[in-house]
Every structure is written in structure tokens, then in C-alpha cells.
mmCIF file of C-alpha atoms in Angstrom:
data_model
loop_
_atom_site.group_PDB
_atom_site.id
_atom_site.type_symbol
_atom_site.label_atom_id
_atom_site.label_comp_id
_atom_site.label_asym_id
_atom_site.label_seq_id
_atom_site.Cartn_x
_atom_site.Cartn_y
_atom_site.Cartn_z
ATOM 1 C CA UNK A 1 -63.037 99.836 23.504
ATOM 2 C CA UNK A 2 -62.512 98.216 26.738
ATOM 3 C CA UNK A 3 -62.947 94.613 25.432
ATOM 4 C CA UNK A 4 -63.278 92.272 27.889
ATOM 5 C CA UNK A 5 -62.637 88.285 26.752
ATOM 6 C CA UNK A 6 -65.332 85.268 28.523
ATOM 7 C CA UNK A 7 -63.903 82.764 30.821
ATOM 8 C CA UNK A 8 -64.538 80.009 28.635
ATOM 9 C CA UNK A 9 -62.800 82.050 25.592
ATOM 10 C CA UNK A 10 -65.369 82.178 23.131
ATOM 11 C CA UNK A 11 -66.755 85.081 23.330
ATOM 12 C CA UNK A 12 -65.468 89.252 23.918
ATOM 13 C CA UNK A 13 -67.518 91.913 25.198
ATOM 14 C CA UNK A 14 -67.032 95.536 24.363
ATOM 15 C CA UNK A 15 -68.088 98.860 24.262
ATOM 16 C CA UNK A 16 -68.537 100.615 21.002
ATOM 17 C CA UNK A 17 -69.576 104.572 20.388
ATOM 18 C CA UNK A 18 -72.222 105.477 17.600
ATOM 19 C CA UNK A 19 -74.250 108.264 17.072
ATOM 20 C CA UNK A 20 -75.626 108.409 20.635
ATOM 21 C CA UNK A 21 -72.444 107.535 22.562
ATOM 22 C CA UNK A 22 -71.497 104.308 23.983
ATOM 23 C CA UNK A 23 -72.940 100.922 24.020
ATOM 24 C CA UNK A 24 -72.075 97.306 25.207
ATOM 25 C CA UNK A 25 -71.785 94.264 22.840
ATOM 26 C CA UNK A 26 -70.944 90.881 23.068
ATOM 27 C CA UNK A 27 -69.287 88.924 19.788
ATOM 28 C CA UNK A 28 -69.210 85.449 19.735
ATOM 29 C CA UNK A 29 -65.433 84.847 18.233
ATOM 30 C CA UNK A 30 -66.186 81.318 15.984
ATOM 31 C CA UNK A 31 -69.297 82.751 13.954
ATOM 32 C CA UNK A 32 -68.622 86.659 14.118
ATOM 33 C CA UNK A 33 -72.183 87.047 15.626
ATOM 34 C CA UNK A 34 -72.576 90.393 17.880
ATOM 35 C CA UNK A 35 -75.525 90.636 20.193
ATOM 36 C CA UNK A 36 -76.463 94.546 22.075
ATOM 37 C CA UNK A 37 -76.663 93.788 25.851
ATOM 38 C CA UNK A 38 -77.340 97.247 26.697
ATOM 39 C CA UNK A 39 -80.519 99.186 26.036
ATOM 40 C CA UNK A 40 -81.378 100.892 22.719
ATOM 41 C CA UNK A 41 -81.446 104.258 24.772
ATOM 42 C CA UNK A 42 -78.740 105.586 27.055
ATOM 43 C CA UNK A 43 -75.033 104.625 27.170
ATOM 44 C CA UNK A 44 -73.427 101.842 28.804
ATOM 45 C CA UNK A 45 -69.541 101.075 29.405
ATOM 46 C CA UNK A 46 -66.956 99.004 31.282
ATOM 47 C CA UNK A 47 -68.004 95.214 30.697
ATOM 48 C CA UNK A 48 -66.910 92.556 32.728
ATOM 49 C CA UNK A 49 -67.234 88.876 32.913
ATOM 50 C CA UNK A 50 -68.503 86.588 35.296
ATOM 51 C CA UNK A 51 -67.476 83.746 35.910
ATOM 52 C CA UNK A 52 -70.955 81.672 35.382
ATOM 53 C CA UNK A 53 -71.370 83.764 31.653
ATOM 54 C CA UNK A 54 -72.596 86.865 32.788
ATOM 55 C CA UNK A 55 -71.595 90.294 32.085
ATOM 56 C CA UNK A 56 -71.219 93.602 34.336
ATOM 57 C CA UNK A 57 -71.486 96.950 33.063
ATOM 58 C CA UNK A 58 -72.311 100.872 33.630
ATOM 59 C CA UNK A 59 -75.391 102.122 32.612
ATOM 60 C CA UNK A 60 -77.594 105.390 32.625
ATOM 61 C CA UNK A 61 -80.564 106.599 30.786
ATOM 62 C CA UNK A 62 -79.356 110.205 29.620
ATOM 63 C CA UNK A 63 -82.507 111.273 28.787
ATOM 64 C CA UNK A 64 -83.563 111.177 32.835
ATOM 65 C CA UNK A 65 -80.231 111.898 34.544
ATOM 66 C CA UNK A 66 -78.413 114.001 32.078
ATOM 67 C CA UNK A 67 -74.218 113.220 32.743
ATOM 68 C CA UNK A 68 -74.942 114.531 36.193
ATOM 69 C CA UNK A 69 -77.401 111.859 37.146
ATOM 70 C CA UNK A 70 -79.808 114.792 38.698
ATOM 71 C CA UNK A 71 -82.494 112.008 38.812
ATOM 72 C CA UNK A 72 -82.365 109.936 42.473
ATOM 73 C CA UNK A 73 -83.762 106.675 40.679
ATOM 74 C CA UNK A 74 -81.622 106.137 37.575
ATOM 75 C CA UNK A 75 -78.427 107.336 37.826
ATOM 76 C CA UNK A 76 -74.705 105.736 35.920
ATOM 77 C CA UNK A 77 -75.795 102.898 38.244
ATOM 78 C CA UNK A 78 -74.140 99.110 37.452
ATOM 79 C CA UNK A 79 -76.221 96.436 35.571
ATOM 80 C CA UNK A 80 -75.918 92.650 34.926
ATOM 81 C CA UNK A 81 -76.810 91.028 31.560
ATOM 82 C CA UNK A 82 -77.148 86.742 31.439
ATOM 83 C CA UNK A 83 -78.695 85.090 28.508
ATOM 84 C CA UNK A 84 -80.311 87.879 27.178
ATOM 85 C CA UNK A 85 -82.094 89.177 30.803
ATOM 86 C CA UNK A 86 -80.844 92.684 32.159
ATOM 87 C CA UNK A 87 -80.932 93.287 35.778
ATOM 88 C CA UNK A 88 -80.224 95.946 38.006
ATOM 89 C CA UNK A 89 -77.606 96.117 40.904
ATOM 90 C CA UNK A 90 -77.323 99.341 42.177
ATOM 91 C CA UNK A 91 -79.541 102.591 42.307
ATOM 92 C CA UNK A 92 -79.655 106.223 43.013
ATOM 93 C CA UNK A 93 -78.120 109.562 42.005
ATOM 94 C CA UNK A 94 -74.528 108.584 41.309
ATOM 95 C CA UNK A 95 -71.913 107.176 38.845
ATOM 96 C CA UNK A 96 -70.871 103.557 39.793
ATOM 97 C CA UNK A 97 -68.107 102.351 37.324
ATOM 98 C CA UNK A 98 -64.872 99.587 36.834
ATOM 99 C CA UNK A 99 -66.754 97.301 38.284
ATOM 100 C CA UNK A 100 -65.533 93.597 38.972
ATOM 101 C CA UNK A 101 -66.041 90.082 40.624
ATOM 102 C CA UNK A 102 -64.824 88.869 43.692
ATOM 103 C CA UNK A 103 -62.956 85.434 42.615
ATOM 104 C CA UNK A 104 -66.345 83.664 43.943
ATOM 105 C CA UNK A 105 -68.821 85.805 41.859
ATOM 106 C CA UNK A 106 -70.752 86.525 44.625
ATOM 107 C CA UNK A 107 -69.225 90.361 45.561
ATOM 108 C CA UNK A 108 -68.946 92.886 43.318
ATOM 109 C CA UNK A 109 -66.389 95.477 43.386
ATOM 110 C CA UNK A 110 -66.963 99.197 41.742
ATOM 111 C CA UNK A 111 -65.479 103.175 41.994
ATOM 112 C CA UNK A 112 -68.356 105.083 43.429
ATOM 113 C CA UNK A 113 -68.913 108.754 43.900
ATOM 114 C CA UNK A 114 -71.486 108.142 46.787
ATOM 115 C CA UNK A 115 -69.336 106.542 49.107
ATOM 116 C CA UNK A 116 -66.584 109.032 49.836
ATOM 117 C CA UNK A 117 -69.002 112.204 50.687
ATOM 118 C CA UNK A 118 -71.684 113.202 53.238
ATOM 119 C CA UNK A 119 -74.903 114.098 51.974
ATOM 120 C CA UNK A 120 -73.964 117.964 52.744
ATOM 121 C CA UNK A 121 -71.103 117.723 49.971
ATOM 122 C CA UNK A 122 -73.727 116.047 47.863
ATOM 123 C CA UNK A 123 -75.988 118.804 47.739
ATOM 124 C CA UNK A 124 -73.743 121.096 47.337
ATOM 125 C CA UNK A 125 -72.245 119.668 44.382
ATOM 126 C CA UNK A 126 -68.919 117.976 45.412
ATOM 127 C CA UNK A 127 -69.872 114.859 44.863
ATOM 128 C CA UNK A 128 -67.225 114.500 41.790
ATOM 129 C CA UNK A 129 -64.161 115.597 43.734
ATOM 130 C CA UNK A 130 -63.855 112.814 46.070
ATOM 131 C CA UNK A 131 -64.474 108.824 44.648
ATOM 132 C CA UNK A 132 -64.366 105.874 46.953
ATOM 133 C CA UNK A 133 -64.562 102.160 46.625
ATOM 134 C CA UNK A 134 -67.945 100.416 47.377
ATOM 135 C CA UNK A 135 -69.232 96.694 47.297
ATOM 136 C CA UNK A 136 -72.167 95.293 46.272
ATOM 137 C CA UNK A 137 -73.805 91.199 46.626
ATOM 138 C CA UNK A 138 -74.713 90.044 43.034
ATOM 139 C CA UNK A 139 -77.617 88.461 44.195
ATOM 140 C CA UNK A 140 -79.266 92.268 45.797
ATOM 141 C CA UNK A 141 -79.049 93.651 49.138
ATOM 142 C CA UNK A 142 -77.412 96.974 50.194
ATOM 143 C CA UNK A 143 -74.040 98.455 49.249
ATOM 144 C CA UNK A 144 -71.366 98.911 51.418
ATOM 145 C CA UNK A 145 -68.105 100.928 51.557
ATOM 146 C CA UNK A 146 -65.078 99.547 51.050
ATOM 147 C CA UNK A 147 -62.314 102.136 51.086
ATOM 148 C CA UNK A 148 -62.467 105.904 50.791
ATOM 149 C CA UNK A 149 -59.640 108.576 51.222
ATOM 150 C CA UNK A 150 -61.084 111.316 53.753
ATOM 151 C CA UNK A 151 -59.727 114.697 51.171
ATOM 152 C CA UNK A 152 -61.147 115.750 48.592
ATOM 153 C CA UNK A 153 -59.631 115.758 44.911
ATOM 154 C CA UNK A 154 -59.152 112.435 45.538
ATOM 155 C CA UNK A 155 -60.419 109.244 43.748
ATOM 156 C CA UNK A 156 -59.909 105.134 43.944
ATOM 157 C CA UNK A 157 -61.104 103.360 41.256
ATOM 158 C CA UNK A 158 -60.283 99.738 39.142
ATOM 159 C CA UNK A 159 -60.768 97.561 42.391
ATOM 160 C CA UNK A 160 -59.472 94.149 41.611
ATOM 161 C CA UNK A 161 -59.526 91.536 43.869
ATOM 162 C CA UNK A 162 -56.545 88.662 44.124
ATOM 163 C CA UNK A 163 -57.358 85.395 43.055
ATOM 164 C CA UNK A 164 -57.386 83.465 46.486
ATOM 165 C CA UNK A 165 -59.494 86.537 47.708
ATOM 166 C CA UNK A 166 -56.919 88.088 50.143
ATOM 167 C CA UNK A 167 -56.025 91.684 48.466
ATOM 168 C CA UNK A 168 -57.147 94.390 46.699
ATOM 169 C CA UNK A 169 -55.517 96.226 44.159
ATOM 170 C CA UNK A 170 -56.560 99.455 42.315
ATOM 171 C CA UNK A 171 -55.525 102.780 41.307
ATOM 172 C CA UNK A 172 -55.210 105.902 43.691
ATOM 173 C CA UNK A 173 -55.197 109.553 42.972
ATOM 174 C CA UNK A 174 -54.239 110.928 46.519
ATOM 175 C CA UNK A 175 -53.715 114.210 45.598
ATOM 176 C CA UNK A 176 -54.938 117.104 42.956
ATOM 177 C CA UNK A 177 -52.716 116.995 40.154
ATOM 178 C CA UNK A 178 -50.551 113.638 41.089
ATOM 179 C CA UNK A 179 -50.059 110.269 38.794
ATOM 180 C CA UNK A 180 -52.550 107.489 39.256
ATOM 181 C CA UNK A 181 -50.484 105.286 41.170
ATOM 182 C CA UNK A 182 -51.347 101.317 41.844
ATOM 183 C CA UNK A 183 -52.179 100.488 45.193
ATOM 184 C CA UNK A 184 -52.133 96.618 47.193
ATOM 185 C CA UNK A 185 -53.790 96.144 50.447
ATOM 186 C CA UNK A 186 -55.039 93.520 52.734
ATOM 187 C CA UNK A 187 -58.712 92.898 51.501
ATOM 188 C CA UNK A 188 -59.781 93.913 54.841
ATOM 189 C CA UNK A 189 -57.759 96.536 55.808
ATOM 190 C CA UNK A 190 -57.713 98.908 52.794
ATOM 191 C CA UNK A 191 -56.089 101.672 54.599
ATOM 192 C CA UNK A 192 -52.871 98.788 55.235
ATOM 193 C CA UNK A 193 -52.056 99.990 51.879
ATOM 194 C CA UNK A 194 -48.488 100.191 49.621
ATOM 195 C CA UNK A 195 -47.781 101.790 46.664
ATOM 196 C CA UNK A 196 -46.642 99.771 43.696
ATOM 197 C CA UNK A 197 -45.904 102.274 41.227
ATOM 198 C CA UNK A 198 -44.092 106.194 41.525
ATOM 199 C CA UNK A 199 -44.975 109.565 41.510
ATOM 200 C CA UNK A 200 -42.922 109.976 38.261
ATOM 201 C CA UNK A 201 -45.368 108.001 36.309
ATOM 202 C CA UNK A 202 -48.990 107.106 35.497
ATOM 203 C CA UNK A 203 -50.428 103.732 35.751
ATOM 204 C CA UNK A 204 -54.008 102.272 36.251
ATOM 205 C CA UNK A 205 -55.800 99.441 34.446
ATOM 206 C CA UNK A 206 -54.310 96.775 36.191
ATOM 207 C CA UNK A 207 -55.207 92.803 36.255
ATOM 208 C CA UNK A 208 -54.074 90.120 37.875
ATOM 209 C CA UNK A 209 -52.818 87.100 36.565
ATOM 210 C CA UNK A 210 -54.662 83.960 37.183
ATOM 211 C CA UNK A 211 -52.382 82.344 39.759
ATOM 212 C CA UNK A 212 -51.961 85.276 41.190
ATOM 213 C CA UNK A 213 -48.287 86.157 41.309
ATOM 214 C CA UNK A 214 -47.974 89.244 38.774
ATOM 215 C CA UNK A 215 -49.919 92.585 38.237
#
């Protein structure tokens, strides 16, 4: 599921379920060769290229967090895989997922269930009723919000960013029990937003096109 194709062409990443749930993979298309870039333990998901080769995905370690992430060090946090070396971009209690690149590789772009609450909501367990955008520098430093709507039962997630850098897009679910609509904003100005897509139907998973004229 979820493949994911390299910018050169060559090569696909994916995630596959087994026994123990999900984990990434990367085939190389000319010899049929598939390499694991996640860990033998836990479950990964949602790969994404780079464009200097490397890949971005969602991992946890069930066996510490359970789905909840309970544990404050290791929770569905993101990860980046190059030439066989995982690394580790974000951390804490939390599920950080649909990740992607800013056009310059240097920004990454993820849904984030941290973002949108206060710590009070946290605790309490609400945590999973409100997700927000957040940003994060591939080469460390802290994470930032991007965009968050202020109810709950709300979620933002799929950030994309427009080739020349200048909008976002992503899915919205602005209210309990509405379509996932798609959503195009000023990079900078999130809440400058306009809807793409109705309330009379569903739509998320979008991609831009590499000059940047079509969704």
C-alpha cells in the first residue's frame, strides 16, 4: 500500500502488512530487489521520497507505546532512512503521519495530534479529536505549528506544498461527521484558506503536479 515512486524513477517504496502489521520497503524496479527500511520490530507507514534519495516515514515501537503512544520518548513519531542509515526526526507521545518535503528538502511537512491541543486536553485524553499541521527542519531542531483549527472533532492532514513553495494544500475535516474536503492556502497564511472540493463528496490524497498547475 501507499507506494511511493523515487525521483530518479528507479526505485518504489511501500508499505506492506505481515504478521505483525505494517512495514516499509523499498524495490528497486530493474532487478526486483526489495530492501526493509524499517525496523524488524514495530510498524512503520506512509513513505515518501526525497529529493536527494531519501525516504520519510511513520514509525512506532508497539511494544513501548502501545497504539496510544502512552510512552513520552517513542511515540508514532516520523523517521528518515538514506543508504541504509535510520534517523530520527521527531519525538514524544504522539502520532506524526503524511508526512512530506518542502520543494527544497529542507522542511518537512506532517498531520500531528500534538499541535492542535493544550497539554490539559492531553491529559485528559483528547488528544485524538483535534489534529493540526506541524513542520519540522530535516536536518533537527524543534517543531513548529503550522495550521490548526481551534474545535475539536476536527483534523488537517496530507500537507503538500506547491512546487515554487507558495501554497499549501491538504485535506480538512472541519466538522464531526462532514466529507474530507481539499483545502489551498497561502503557505503563510493557512487560515487564508478555500475550499476546492464540496460537502457532497469525499476527497483527500491529493498531489500536485510537477509544474504546478493541477491537483
Amino acid at each position: 500500500e501507499e507506494p511511493a515512486v523515487s525521483p530518479d524513477g528507479k526505485r518504489v517504496a511501500f508499505q506492506r502488512r505481515g504478521e505483525r502489521g505494517y512495514a516499509v520497503f523499498v524495490r528497486t524496479l530493474a532487478s526486483g530487489r526489495e530492501e526493509r527500511i524499517s525496523p524488524e520490530q514495530g510498524q512503520a507507514c506512509y513513505p515518501e521520497w526525497g529529493a536527494d534519495g531519501c525516504v520519510l516515514y511513520t514509525y512506532a515501537d508497539e511494544r513501548k507505546t502501545g497504539f496510544a503512544g502512552r510512552d513520552e520518548t517513542t511515540g508514532w513519531n516520523l523517521w528518515l532512512w538514506r543508504d541504509g542509515v535510520r534517523r530520527q526526526l521527531t519525538q514524544g507521545r504522539r502520532r506524526a503521519y503524511t508526512a512530506s518535503f518542502s520543494p527544497d528538502g529542507r522542511t518537512v511537512y506532517f498531520a500531528s495530534d500534538r499541535v492542535a491541543v493544550s497539554e490539559e486536553d492531553r491529559n485528559n485524553g483528547n488528544a485524538i479529536s483535534r489534529v493540526g499541521l506541524a513542520a519540522v527542519e530535516t536536518d533537527g531542531g524543534n517543531e513548529r505549528t503550522v495550521w490548526a483549527l481551534p474545535q475539536i472533532n476536527t483534523a488537517c492532514c496530507e500537507p503538500r506544498v506547491s512546487p515554487d513553495g507558495t501554497i499549501l494544500l491538504r485535506a480538512e475535516l472541519a466538522k464531526f461527521r462532514q466529507p474530507w474536503r481539499l483545502v489551498i492556502s497561502p503557505l503563510h497564511a493557512p487560515a487564508e484558506c478555500r475550499h476546492l472540493t464540496s460537502l457532497y463528496e469525499a476527497a483527500y490524497a491529493p498531489a500536485w503536479r510537477p509544474d504546478g498547475r493541477l491537483i
